[in-house]
PDB file of C-alpha atoms in Angstrom:
ATOM      1  CA  MET H1041       8.496  11.304 -21.892  1.00  0.00           C
ATOM      2  CA  TYR H1042      11.897  11.043 -23.582  1.00  0.00           C
ATOM      3  CA  ASP H1043      11.791   7.239 -23.684  1.00  0.00           C
ATOM      4  CA  THR H1044       8.335   7.254 -25.267  1.00  0.00           C
ATOM      5  CA  LEU H1045       9.360   9.774 -27.931  1.00  0.00           C
ATOM      6  CA  LEU H1046      12.529   7.831 -28.716  1.00  0.00           C
ATOM      7  CA  PHE H1047      10.617   4.544 -28.946  1.00  0.00           C
ATOM      8  CA  LEU H1048       8.064   6.033 -31.351  1.00  0.00           C
ATOM      9  CA  HIS H1049      10.836   7.681 -33.390  1.00  0.00           C
ATOM     10  CA  LEU H1050      12.634   4.340 -33.754  1.00  0.00           C
ATOM     11  CA  LEU H1051       9.375   2.545 -34.557  1.00  0.00           C
ATOM     12  CA  ALA H1052       8.778   5.061 -37.354  1.00  0.00           C
ATOM     13  CA  ALA H1053      12.330   4.434 -38.596  1.00  0.00           C
ATOM     14  CA  PHE H1054      11.582   0.707 -38.766  1.00  0.00           C
ATOM     15  CA  LEU H1055       8.596   1.504 -40.985  1.00  0.00           C
ATOM     16  CA  LEU H1056      11.027   3.228 -43.337  1.00  0.00           C
ATOM     17  CA  ALA H1057      13.136   0.072 -43.283  1.00  0.00           C
ATOM     18  CA  VAL H1058      10.083  -1.990 -44.298  1.00  0.00           C
ATOM     19  CA  THR H1059       9.769   0.160 -47.397  1.00  0.00           C
ATOM     20  CA  LEU H1060      13.455  -0.131 -48.241  1.00  0.00           C
ATOM     21  CA  VAL H1061      13.426  -3.912 -47.881  1.00  0.00           C
ATOM     22  CA  THR H1062      10.305  -4.232 -50.022  1.00  0.00           C
ATOM     23  CA  TYR H1063      11.685  -2.039 -52.793  1.00  0.00           C
ATOM     24  CA  THR H1064      15.038  -3.835 -52.575  1.00  0.00           C
ATOM     25  CA  ALA H1065      13.223  -7.069 -53.366  1.00  0.00           C
ATOM     26  CA  VAL H1066      11.648  -5.372 -56.387  1.00  0.00           C
ATOM     27  CA  ALA H1067      15.003  -3.949 -57.476  1.00  0.00           C
ATOM     28  CA  LEU H1068      16.484  -7.446 -57.273  1.00  0.00           C
ATOM     29  CA  GLY H1069      13.767  -8.858 -59.516  1.00  0.00           C
ATOM     30  CA  ALA H1070      10.762  -9.708 -57.383  1.00  0.00           C
ATOM     31  CA  PRO H1071       7.437  -8.967 -59.070  1.00  0.00           C
ATOM     32  CA  ALA H1072       6.137  -5.484 -58.255  1.00  0.00           C
ATOM     33  CA  GLY H1073       2.694  -6.414 -56.978  1.00  0.00           C
ATOM     34  CA  GLY H1074       0.244  -3.583 -56.432  1.00  0.00           C
ATOM     35  CA  ARG H1075      -0.827  -4.417 -52.884  1.00  0.00           C
ATOM     36  CA  THR H1076       2.706  -5.073 -51.659  1.00  0.00           C
ATOM     37  CA  LEU H1077       3.987  -1.760 -52.948  1.00  0.00           C
ATOM     38  CA  PHE H1078       0.887  -0.002 -51.641  1.00  0.00           C
ATOM     39  CA  VAL H1079       1.654  -1.250 -48.114  1.00  0.00           C
ATOM     40  CA  ALA H1080       5.337  -0.362 -48.515  1.00  0.00           C
ATOM     41  CA  ASP H1081       4.430   3.153 -49.653  1.00  0.00           C
ATOM     42  CA  ARG H1082       2.055   3.656 -46.721  1.00  0.00           C
ATOM     43  CA  CYS H1083       4.827   2.478 -44.372  1.00  0.00           C
ATOM     44  CA  TRP H1084       7.038   5.167 -45.902  1.00  0.00           C
ATOM     45  CA  ASP H1085       4.319   7.797 -45.499  1.00  0.00           C
ATOM     46  CA  VAL H1086       3.680   6.997 -41.833  1.00  0.00           C
ATOM     47  CA  GLY H1087       7.322   6.270 -41.016  1.00  0.00           C
ATOM     48  CA  GLY H1088       8.584   9.354 -42.814  1.00  0.00           C
ATOM     49  CA  LEU H1089       6.178  11.694 -41.105  1.00  0.00           C
ATOM     50  CA  GLY H1090       6.815   9.969 -37.771  1.00  0.00           C
ATOM     51  CA  THR H1091      10.589  10.192 -37.997  1.00  0.00           C
ATOM     52  CA  LEU H1092      10.449  13.834 -39.039  1.00  0.00           C
ATOM     53  CA  VAL H1093       7.958  15.067 -36.444  1.00  0.00           C
ATOM     54  CA  LEU H1094       9.205  12.920 -33.582  1.00  0.00           C
ATOM     55  CA  GLY H1095      12.850  13.617 -34.422  1.00  0.00           C
ATOM     56  CA  ILE H1096      12.312  17.365 -34.322  1.00  0.00           C
ATOM     57  CA  TRP H1097      10.288  16.980 -31.124  1.00  0.00           C
ATOM     58  CA  LEU H1098      13.120  14.973 -29.553  1.00  0.00           C
ATOM     59  CA  ALA H1099      15.722  17.540 -30.587  1.00  0.00           C
ATOM     60  CA  LEU H1100      13.688  20.361 -29.073  1.00  0.00           C
ATOM     61  CA  TYR H1101      12.708  18.355 -25.977  1.00  0.00           C
ATOM     62  CA  LEU H1102      16.283  17.485 -25.041  1.00  0.00           C
ATOM     63  CA  LYS H1103      17.410  21.130 -25.092  1.00  0.00           C
ATOM     64  CA  GLU H1104      20.987  19.994 -25.597  1.00  0.00           C
ATOM     65  CA  TYR H1105      20.499  20.186 -29.363  1.00  0.00           C
ATOM     66  CA  ASP H1106      19.342  23.093 -31.443  1.00  0.00           C
ATOM     67  CA  PHE H1107      17.069  22.703 -34.460  1.00  0.00           C
ATOM     68  CA  PHE H1108      19.745  24.461 -36.528  1.00  0.00           C
ATOM     69  CA  ASP H1109      22.558  22.038 -35.616  1.00  0.00           C
ATOM     70  CA  GLY H1110      24.266  20.837 -38.773  1.00  0.00           C
ATOM     71  CA  TRP H1111      23.516  17.169 -38.242  1.00  0.00           C
ATOM     72  CA  ILE H1112      19.787  17.866 -37.728  1.00  0.00           C
ATOM     73  CA  LEU H1113      19.542  20.050 -40.830  1.00  0.00           C
ATOM     74  CA  GLY H1114      21.568  17.463 -42.770  1.00  0.00           C
ATOM     75  CA  ALA H1115      19.227  14.696 -41.633  1.00  0.00           C
ATOM     76  CA  ILE H1116      16.176  16.701 -42.680  1.00  0.00           C
ATOM     77  CA  GLY H1117      17.798  17.395 -46.051  1.00  0.00           C
ATOM     78  CA  LEU H1118      18.569  13.705 -46.592  1.00  0.00           C
ATOM     79  CA  TRP H1119      15.012  12.836 -45.533  1.00  0.00           C
ATOM     80  CA  VAL H1120      13.658  15.204 -48.207  1.00  0.00           C
ATOM     81  CA  ILE H1121      15.980  13.717 -50.856  1.00  0.00           C
ATOM     82  CA  ALA H1122      15.026  10.144 -49.916  1.00  0.00           C
ATOM     83  CA  THR H1123      11.334  11.009 -50.054  1.00  0.00           C
ATOM     84  CA  GLY H1124      11.779  12.629 -53.469  1.00  0.00           C
ATOM     85  CA  LEU H1125      13.638   9.609 -54.806  1.00  0.00           C
ATOM     86  CA  GLY H1126      10.924   7.334 -53.444  1.00  0.00           C
ATOM     87  CA  ASP H1127       8.201   9.366 -55.132  1.00  0.00           C
ATOM     88  CA  ALA H1128      10.102   9.190 -58.414  1.00  0.00           C
ATOM     89  CA  VAL H1129      10.459   5.409 -58.075  1.00  0.00           C
ATOM     90  CA  ARG H1130       6.761   5.054 -57.289  1.00  0.00           C
ATOM     91  CA  ARG H1131       5.781   7.213 -60.271  1.00  0.00           C
ATOM     92  CA  ARG H1132       8.048   5.367 -62.702  1.00  0.00           C
ATOM     93  CA  LEU H1133       6.808   1.976 -61.553  1.00  0.00           C
ATOM     94  CA  ALA H1134       3.211   3.119 -61.989  1.00  0.00           C
ATOM     95  CA  ASP H1135       4.003   4.332 -65.526  1.00  0.00           C
ATOM     96  CA  GLY H1136       5.727   1.045 -66.385  1.00  0.00           C
ATOM     97  CA  GLU H1137       9.164   2.632 -66.720  1.00  0.00           C
ATOM     98  CA  THR H1138      11.551   0.242 -65.033  1.00  0.00           C
ATOM     99  CA  ALA H1139      14.866   1.345 -66.555  1.00  0.00           C
ATOM    100  CA  ALA H1140      15.982   3.796 -63.843  1.00  0.00           C
ATOM    101  CA  VAL H1141      13.952   2.367 -60.956  1.00  0.00           C
ATOM    102  CA  SER H1142      16.746   0.174 -59.609  1.00  0.00           C
ATOM    103  CA  THR H1143      19.340   2.965 -59.716  1.00  0.00           C
ATOM    104  CA  MET H1144      17.000   5.415 -58.035  1.00  0.00           C
ATOM    105  CA  HIS H1145      16.159   2.865 -55.343  1.00  0.00           C
ATOM    106  CA  TRP H1146      19.836   2.261 -54.568  1.00  0.00           C
ATOM    107  CA  LEU H1147      20.399   6.024 -54.394  1.00  0.00           C
ATOM    108  CA  ARG H1148      17.541   6.259 -51.901  1.00  0.00           C
ATOM    109  CA  THR H1149      19.058   3.402 -49.909  1.00  0.00           C
ATOM    110  CA  LEU H1150      22.427   5.203 -49.761  1.00  0.00           C
ATOM    111  CA  THR H1151      20.645   8.390 -48.724  1.00  0.00           C
ATOM    112  CA  ILE H1152      18.938   6.551 -45.863  1.00  0.00           C
ATOM    113  CA  LEU H1153      22.283   5.037 -44.866  1.00  0.00           C
ATOM    114  CA  GLY H1154      23.705   8.573 -44.693  1.00  0.00           C
ATOM    115  CA  LEU H1155      20.711   9.601 -42.618  1.00  0.00           C
ATOM    116  CA  LEU H1156      21.390   6.749 -40.188  1.00  0.00           C
ATOM    117  CA  VAL H1157      25.034   7.799 -39.898  1.00  0.00           C
ATOM    118  CA  LEU H1158      23.927  11.316 -38.956  1.00  0.00           C
ATOM    119  CA  MET H1159      21.394  10.000 -36.427  1.00  0.00           C
ATOM    120  CA  VAL H1160      23.772   7.580 -34.717  1.00  0.00           C
ATOM    121  CA  TRP H1161      27.004   9.593 -34.592  1.00  0.00           C
ATOM    122  CA  LYS H1162      25.611  13.172 -34.644  1.00  0.00           C
ATOM    123  CA  PRO H1163      28.743  14.741 -36.134  1.00  0.00           C
ATOM    124  CA  GLY H1164      29.408  18.200 -34.748  1.00  0.00           C
ATOM    125  CA  ALA H1165      27.079  17.756 -31.771  1.00  0.00           C
TER     126      ALA H1165
END
């Protein structure tokens, strides 16, 4: 059961990476096509929900971690921040405001990098 949960959790994380790579291309000047960003946003929706639900399930399943461990709460907090930044980027692109989109995308990318650091090294665990 653990291997299946971990596989699905990592698969969901790769969906988040699809979104980051797509929006990185846009931030670097690629045209922001509607269908491409639609697919990227759906990857974030599915990947985000998958990483959150499966990550919490894994933490509770293993019984060596507690839901209230600092690294788990930190990861959930960074997930919320990254999702909020992504929604702001999506909204601004839809409204035609491109001034802050690149900065907000790079902030989301750094947030996801911090999330990966917490997931890999589990500080305090």
